[in-house]
mmCIF file of C-alpha atoms in Angstrom:
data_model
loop_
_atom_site.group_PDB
_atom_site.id
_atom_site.type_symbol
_atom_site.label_atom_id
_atom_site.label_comp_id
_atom_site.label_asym_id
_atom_site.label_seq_id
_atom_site.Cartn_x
_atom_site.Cartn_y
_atom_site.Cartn_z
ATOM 1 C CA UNK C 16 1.045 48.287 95.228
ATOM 2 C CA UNK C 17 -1.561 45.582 93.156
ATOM 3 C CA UNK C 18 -4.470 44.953 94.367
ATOM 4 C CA UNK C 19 -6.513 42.202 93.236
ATOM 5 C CA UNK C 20 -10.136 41.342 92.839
ATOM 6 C CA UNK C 21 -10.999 38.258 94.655
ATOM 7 C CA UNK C 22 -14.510 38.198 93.199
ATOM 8 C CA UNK C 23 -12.707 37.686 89.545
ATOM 9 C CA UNK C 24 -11.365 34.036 91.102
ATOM 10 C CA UNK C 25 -14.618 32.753 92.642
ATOM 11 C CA UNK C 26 -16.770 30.440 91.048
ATOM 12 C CA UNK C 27 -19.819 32.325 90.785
ATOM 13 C CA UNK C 28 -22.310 29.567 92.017
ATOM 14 C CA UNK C 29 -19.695 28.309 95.306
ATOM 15 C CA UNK C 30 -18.492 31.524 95.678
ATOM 16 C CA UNK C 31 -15.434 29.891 95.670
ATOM 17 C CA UNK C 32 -12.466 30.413 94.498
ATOM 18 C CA UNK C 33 -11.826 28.614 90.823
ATOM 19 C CA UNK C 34 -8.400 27.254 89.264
ATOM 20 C CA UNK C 35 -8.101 29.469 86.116
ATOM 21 C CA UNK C 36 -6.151 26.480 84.308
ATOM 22 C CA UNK C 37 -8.855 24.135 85.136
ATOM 23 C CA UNK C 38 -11.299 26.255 83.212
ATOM 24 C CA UNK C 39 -9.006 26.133 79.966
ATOM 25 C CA UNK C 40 -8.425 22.485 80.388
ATOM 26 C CA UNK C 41 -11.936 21.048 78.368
ATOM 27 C CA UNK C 42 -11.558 24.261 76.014
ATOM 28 C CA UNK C 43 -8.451 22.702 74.651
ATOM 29 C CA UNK C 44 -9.538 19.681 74.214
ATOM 30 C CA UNK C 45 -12.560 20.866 72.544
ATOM 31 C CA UNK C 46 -10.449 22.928 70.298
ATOM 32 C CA UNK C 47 -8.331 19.754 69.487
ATOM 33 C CA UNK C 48 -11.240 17.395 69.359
ATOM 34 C CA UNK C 49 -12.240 19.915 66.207
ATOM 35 C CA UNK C 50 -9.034 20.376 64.609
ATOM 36 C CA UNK C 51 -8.771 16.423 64.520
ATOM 37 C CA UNK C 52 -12.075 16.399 62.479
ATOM 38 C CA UNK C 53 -11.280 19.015 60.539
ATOM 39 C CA UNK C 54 -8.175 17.605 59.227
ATOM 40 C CA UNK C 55 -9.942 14.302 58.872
ATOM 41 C CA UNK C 56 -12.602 15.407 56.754
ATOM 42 C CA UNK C 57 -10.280 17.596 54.546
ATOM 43 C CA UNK C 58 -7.996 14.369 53.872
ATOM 44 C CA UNK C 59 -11.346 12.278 52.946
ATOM 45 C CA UNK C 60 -12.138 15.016 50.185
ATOM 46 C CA UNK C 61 -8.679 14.955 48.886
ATOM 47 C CA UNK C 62 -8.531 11.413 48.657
ATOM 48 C CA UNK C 63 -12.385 11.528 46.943
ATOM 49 C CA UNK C 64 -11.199 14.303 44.924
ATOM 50 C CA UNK C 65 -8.280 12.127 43.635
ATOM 51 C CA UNK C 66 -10.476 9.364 42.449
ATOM 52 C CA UNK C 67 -12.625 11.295 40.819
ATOM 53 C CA UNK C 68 -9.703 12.661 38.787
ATOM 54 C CA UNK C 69 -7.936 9.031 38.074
ATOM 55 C CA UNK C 70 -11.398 7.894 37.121
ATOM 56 C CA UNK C 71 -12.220 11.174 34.809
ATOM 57 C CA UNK C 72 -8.697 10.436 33.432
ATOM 58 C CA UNK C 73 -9.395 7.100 32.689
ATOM 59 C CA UNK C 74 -12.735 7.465 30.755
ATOM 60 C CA UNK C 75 -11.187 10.442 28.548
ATOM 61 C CA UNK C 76 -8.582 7.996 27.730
ATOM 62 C CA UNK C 77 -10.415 5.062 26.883
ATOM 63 C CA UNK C 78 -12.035 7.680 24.321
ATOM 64 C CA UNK C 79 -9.430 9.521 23.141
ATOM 65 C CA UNK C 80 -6.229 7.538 23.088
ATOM 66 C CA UNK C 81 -3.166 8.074 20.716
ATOM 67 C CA UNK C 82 -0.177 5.582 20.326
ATOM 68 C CA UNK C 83 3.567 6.492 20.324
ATOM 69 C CA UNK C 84 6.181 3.975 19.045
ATOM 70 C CA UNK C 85 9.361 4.536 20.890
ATOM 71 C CA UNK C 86 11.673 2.069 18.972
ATOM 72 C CA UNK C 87 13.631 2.472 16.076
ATOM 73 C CA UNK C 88 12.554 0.425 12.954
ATOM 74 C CA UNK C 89 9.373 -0.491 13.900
ATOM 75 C CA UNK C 90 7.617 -2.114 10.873
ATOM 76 C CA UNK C 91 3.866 -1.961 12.625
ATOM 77 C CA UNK C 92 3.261 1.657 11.015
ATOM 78 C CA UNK C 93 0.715 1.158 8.802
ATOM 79 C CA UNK C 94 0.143 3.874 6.001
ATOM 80 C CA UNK C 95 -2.641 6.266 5.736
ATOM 81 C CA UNK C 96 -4.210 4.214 3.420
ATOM 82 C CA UNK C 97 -4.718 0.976 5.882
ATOM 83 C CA UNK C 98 -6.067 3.462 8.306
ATOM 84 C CA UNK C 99 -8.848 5.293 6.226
ATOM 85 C CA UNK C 100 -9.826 1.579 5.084
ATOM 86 C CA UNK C 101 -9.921 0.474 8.774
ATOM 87 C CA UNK C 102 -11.497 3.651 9.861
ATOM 88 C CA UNK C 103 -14.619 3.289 7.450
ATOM 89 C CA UNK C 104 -15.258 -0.395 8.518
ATOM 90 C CA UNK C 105 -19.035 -0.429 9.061
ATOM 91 C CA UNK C 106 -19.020 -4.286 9.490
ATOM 92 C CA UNK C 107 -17.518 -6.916 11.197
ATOM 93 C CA UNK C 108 -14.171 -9.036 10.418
ATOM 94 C CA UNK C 109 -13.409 -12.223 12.309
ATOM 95 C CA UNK C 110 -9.389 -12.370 12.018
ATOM 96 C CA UNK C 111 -8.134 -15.519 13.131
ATOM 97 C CA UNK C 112 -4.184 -16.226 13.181
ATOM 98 C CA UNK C 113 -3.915 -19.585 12.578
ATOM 99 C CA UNK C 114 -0.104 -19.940 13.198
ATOM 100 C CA UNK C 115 2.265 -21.716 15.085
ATOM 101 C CA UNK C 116 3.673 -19.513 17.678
ATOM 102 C CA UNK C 117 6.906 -20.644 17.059
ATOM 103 C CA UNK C 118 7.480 -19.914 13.885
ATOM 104 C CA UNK C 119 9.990 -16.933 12.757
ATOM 105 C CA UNK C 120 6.803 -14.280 11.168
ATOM 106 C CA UNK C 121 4.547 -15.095 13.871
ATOM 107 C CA UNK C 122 5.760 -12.111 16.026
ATOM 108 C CA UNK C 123 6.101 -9.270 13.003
ATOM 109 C CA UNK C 124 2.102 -11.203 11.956
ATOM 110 C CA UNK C 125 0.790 -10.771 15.951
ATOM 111 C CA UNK C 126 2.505 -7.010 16.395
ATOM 112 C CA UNK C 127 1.030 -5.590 12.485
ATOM 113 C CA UNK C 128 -2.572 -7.212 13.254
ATOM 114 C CA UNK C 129 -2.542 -5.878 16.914
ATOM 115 C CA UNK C 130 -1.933 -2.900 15.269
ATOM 116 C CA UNK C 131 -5.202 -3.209 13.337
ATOM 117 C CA UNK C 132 -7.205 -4.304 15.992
ATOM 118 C CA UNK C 133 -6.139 -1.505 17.861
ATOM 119 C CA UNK C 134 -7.285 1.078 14.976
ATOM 120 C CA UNK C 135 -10.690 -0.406 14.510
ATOM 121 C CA UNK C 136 -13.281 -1.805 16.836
ATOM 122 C CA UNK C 137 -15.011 -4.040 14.227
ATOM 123 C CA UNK C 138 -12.040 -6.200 13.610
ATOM 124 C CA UNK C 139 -12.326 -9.450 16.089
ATOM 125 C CA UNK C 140 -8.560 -10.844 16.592
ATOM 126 C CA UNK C 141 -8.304 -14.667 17.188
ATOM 127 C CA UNK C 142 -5.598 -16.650 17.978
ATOM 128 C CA UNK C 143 -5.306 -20.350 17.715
ATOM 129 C CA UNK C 144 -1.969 -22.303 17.828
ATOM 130 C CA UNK C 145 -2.301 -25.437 16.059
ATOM 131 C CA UNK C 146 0.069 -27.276 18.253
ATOM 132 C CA UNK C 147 -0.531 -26.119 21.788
ATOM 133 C CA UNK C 148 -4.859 -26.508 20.712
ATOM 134 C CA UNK C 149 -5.429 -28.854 18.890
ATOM 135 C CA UNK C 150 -8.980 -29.175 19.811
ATOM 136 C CA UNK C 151 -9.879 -25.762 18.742
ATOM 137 C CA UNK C 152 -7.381 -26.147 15.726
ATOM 138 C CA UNK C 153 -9.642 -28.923 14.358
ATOM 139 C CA UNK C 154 -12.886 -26.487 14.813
ATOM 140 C CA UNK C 155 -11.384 -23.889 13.003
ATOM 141 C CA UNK C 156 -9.776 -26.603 10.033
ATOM 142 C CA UNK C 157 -14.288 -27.761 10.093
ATOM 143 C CA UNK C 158 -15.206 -24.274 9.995
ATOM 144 C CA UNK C 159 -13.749 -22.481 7.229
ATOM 145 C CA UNK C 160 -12.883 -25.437 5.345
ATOM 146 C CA UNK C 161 -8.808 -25.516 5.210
ATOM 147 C CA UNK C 162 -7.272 -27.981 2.771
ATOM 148 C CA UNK C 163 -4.011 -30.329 3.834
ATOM 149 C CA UNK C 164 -2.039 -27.815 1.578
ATOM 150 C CA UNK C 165 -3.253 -24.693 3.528
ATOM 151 C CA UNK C 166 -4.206 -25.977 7.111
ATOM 152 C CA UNK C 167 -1.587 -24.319 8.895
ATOM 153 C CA UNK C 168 0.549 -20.691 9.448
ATOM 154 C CA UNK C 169 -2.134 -19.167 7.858
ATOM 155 C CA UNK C 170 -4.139 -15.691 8.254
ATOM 156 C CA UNK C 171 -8.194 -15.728 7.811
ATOM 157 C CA UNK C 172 -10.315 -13.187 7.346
ATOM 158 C CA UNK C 173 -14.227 -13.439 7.343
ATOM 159 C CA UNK C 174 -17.041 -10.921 6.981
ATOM 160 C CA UNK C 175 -20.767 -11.399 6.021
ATOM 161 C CA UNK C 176 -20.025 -15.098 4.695
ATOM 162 C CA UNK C 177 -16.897 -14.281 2.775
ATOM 163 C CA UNK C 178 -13.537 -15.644 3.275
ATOM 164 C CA UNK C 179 -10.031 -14.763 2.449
ATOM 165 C CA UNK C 180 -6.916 -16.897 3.531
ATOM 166 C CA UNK C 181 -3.811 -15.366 3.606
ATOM 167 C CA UNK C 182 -0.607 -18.159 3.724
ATOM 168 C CA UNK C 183 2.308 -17.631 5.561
ATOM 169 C CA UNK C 184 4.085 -17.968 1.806
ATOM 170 C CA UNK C 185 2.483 -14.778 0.661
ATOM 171 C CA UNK C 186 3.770 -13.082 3.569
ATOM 172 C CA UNK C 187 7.265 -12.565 1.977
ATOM 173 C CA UNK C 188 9.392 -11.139 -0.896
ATOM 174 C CA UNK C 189 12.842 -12.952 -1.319
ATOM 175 C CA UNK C 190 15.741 -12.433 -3.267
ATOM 176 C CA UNK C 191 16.528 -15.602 -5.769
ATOM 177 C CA UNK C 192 19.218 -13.668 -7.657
ATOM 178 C CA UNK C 193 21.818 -14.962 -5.605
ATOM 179 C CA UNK C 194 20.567 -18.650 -6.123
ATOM 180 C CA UNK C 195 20.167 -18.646 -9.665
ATOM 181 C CA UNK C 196 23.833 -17.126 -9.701
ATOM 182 C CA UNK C 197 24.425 -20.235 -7.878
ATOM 183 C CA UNK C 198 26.684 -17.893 -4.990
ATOM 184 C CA UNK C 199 23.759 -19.673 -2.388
ATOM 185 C CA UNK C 200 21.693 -22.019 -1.938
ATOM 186 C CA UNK C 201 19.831 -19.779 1.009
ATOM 187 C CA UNK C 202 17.123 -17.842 -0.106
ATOM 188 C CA UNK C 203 16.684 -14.675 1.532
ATOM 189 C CA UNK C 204 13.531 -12.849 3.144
ATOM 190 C CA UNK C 205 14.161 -9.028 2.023
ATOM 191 C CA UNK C 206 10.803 -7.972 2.759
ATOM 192 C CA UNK C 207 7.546 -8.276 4.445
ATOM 193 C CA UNK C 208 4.041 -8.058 2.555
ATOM 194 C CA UNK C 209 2.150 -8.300 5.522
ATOM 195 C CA UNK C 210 0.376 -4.765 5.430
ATOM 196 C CA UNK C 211 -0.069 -5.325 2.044
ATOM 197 C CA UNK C 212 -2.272 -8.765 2.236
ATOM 198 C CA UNK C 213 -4.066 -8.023 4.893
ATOM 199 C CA UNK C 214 -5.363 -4.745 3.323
ATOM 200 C CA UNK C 215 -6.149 -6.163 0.877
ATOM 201 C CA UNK C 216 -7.700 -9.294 2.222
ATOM 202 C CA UNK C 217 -10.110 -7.020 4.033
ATOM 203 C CA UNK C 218 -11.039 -5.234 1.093
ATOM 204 C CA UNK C 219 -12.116 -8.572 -0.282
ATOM 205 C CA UNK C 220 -14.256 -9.775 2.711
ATOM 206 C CA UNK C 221 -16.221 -6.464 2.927
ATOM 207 C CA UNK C 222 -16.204 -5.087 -0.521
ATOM 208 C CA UNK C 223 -18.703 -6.992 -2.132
ATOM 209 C CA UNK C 224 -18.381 -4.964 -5.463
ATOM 210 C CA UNK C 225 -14.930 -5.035 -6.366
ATOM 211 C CA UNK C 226 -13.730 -2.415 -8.843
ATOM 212 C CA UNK C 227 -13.094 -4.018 -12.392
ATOM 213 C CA UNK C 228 -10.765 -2.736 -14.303
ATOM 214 C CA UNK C 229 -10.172 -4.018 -18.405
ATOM 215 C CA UNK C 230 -7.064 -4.705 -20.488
ATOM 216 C CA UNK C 231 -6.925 -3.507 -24.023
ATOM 217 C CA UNK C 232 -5.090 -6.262 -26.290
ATOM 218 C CA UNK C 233 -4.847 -7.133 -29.759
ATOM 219 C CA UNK C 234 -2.014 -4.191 -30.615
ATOM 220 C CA UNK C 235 0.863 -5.496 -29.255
ATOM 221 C CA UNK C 236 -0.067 -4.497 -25.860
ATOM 222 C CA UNK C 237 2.284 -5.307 -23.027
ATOM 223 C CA UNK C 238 0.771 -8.934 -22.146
ATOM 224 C CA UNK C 239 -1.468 -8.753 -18.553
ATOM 225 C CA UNK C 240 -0.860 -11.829 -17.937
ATOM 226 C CA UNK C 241 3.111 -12.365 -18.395
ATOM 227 C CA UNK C 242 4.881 -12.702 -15.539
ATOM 228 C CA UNK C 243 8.823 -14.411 -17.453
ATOM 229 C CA UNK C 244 9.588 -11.907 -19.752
ATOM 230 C CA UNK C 245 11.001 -8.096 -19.068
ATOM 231 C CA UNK C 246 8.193 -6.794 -20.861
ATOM 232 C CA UNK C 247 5.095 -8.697 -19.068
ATOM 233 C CA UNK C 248 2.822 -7.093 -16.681
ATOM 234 C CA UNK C 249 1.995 -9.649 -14.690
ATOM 235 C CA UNK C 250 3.602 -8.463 -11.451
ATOM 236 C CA UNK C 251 1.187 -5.222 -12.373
ATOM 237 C CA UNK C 252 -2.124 -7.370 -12.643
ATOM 238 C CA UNK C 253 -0.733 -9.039 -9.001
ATOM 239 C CA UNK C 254 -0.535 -5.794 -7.458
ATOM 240 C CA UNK C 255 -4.116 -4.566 -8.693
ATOM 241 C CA UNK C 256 -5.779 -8.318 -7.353
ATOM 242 C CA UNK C 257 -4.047 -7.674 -3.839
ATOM 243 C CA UNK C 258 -6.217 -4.577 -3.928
ATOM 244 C CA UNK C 259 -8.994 -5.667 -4.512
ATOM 245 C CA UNK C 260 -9.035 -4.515 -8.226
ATOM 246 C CA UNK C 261 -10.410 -7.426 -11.180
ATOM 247 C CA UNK C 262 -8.453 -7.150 -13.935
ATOM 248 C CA UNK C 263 -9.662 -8.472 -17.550
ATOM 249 C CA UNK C 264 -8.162 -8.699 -21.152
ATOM 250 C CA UNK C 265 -10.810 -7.123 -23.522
ATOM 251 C CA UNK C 266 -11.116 -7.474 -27.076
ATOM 252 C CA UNK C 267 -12.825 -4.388 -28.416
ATOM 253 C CA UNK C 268 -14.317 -4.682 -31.468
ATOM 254 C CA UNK C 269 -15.881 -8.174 -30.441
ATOM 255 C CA UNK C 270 -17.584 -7.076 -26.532
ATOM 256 C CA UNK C 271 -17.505 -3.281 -26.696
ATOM 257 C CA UNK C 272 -17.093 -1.510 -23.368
ATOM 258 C CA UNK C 273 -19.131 -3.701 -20.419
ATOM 259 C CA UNK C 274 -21.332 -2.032 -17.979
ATOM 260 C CA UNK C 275 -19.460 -3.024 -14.916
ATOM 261 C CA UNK C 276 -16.289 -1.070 -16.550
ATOM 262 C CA UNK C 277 -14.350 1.273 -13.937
ATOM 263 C CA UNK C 278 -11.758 1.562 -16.161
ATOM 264 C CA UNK C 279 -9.698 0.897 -19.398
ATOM 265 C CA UNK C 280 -5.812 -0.213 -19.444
ATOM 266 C CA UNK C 281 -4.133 0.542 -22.827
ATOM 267 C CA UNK C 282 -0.301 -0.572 -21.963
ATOM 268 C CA UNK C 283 1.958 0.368 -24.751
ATOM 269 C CA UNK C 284 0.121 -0.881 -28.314
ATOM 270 C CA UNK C 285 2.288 -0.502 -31.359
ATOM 271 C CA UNK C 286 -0.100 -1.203 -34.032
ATOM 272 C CA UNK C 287 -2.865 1.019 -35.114
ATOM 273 C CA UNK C 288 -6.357 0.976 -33.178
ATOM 274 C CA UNK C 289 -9.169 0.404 -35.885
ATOM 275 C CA UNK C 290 -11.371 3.506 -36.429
ATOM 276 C CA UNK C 291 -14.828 2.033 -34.401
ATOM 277 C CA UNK C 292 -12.191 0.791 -31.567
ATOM 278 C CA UNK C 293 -11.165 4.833 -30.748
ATOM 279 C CA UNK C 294 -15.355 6.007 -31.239
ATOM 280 C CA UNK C 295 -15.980 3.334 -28.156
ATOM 281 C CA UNK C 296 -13.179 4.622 -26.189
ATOM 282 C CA UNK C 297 -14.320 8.445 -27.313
ATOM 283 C CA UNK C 298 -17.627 8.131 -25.967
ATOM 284 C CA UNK C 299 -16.413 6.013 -22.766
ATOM 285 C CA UNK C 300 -14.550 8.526 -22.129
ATOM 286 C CA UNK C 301 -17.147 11.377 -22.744
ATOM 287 C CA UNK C 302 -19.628 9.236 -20.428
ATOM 288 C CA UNK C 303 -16.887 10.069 -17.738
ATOM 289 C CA UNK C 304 -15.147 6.193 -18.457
ATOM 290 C CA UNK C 305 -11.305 6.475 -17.340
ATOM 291 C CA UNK C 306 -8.571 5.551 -19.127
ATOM 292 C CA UNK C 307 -4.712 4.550 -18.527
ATOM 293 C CA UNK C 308 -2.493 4.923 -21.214
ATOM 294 C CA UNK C 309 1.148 3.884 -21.225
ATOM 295 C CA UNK C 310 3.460 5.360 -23.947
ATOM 296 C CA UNK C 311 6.920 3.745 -24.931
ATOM 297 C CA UNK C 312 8.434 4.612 -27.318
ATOM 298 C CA UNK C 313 7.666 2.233 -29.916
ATOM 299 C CA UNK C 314 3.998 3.231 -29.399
ATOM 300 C CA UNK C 315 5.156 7.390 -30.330
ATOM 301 C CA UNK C 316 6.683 5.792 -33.280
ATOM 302 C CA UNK C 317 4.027 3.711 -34.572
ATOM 303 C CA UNK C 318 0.758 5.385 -35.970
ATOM 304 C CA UNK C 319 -1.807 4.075 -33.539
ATOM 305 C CA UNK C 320 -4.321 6.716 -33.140
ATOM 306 C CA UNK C 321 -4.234 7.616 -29.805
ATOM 307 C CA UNK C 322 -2.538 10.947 -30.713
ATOM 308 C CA UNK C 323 -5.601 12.155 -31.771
ATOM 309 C CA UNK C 324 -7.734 10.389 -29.879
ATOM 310 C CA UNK C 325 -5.867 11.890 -26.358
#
């Protein structure tokens, strides 16, 4: 047989008896008043938490960001050359595309110089459509001076008071062979120069030095200047300028070396250097001058000197 204590029932101040599930009643909701919090404030530190990453995230990137091209083809690569040159920038370049939007290189222009903008801070990107602004197209005609010929689909670049204008012609190789074969009368665009001028034209806005570079002649050198004939080096002399390199014809015996020399060009002479011309060279040379000789092979037949001399 049980027997129960009564006393373990009876409220202890009534001396009554006391409903056991009455007593557990506020305990629970205690309990769940508490658990309710408790999830509550562990939610608000997850969702704190989780800003605190996306905004940690966020500054790393802005810091330390890399760019992936995905398509095929993409002609906005620029080589590691561009990028040291935009890299070093230690002044400012106002870049303003003055183009028509419109127009066929507008897009492969925009993409290459977003490129650039995108790889250096100190380049300032500005675009102006003549036709949808012509307000502002007029200010920017006043400011850097455009002429009728040149006052439209054209690229400038300014730094520290200089100015370089790059024209949409410049912006293109073409193939003529066809049309002087008279199988066409369409020229066709087979390439785009665009890394190539605007490299160049920001070497010449911020490189207030240029290197100078001089062109032996008076031995039957290949002509610096000749730009018709098979053997002319004109196309040469063009690449050098879109690099920012001067390029000068230099008669030996009459100037001697100049001061401001970074280098000698001696392009294929077939007739015999006189005996004082080789001593300058000799002691350019020994002053640590540089020198680039081209050999053909009229030049290994003739007696020039060099042989000697190199």
């Amino acid at each position: 047989m049980e027997i129960k204590n009564q006393s373990e029932n009876r409220d202890p101040q009534t001396g009554q008896e006391s409903n056991s599930s009455e007593m557990k009643a506020p305990a629970q909701k205690i309990w769940s008043d508490r658990l309710r919090w408790n999830i509550a404030f562990h939610v608000a530190g997850s969702i704190l938490a989780l800003f605190a990453i996306v905004i940690m995230v966020n500054y790393l990137a802005a810091r330390h960001f890399d760019r992936f091209y995905l398509g095929q083809g993409v002609q906005a690569r620029m080589s590691p050359r561009t990028l040291n040159i935009l890299h070093s920038l230690d002044q400012k370049v106002r870049v303003v595309v003055f183009f028509d939007r419109e127009e066929t290189l507008f897009k492969p222009v925009s993409a290459l110089l977003d490129e650039y903008s995108y790889a250096s801070s100190m380049l300032d990107l500005e675009y102006v459509d003549y036709y949808r602004d012509p307000g502002k197209a007029q200010l920017i005609k006043n400011e850097f001076d455009l002429s009728p010929v040149t006052d439209q689909n054209v690229i400038i670049f300014e730094s520290g008071g200089r100015k370089k204008v790059v024209s949409q012609g410049m912006l293109s190789e073409y193939d003529i062979e066809p049309v002087i074969r008279q199988e066409t009368s369409e020229v066709k665009r087979i390439g785009f120069k665009g890394e190539q001028m605007f490299t160049a034209a920001i070497l010449n806005v911020t490189d207030p030095d240029p290197m100078k570079l001089y062109h032996l002649t008076g031995h039957g050198e290949h002509s610096i200047t000749d730009f018709k004939q098979e053997m002319g080096y004109g196309s040469f002399s063009e690449v050098l300028k879109e690099n920012n390199i001067e390029v000068e014809t230099l008669f030996l015996l009459e100037t001697g070396i100049p001061e401001d020399c970074r280098g000698l060009i001696l392009a294929g002479p077939v007739t015999q250097l006189h005996p004082k011309e080789l001593q300058l060279i000799d002691e350019y040379l020994q002053r640590g001058g540089r020198l680039f000789c081209l050999m053909t092979y009229f030049s290994v037949q003739k007696k020039t000197g060099l042989r000697e001399l190199l």
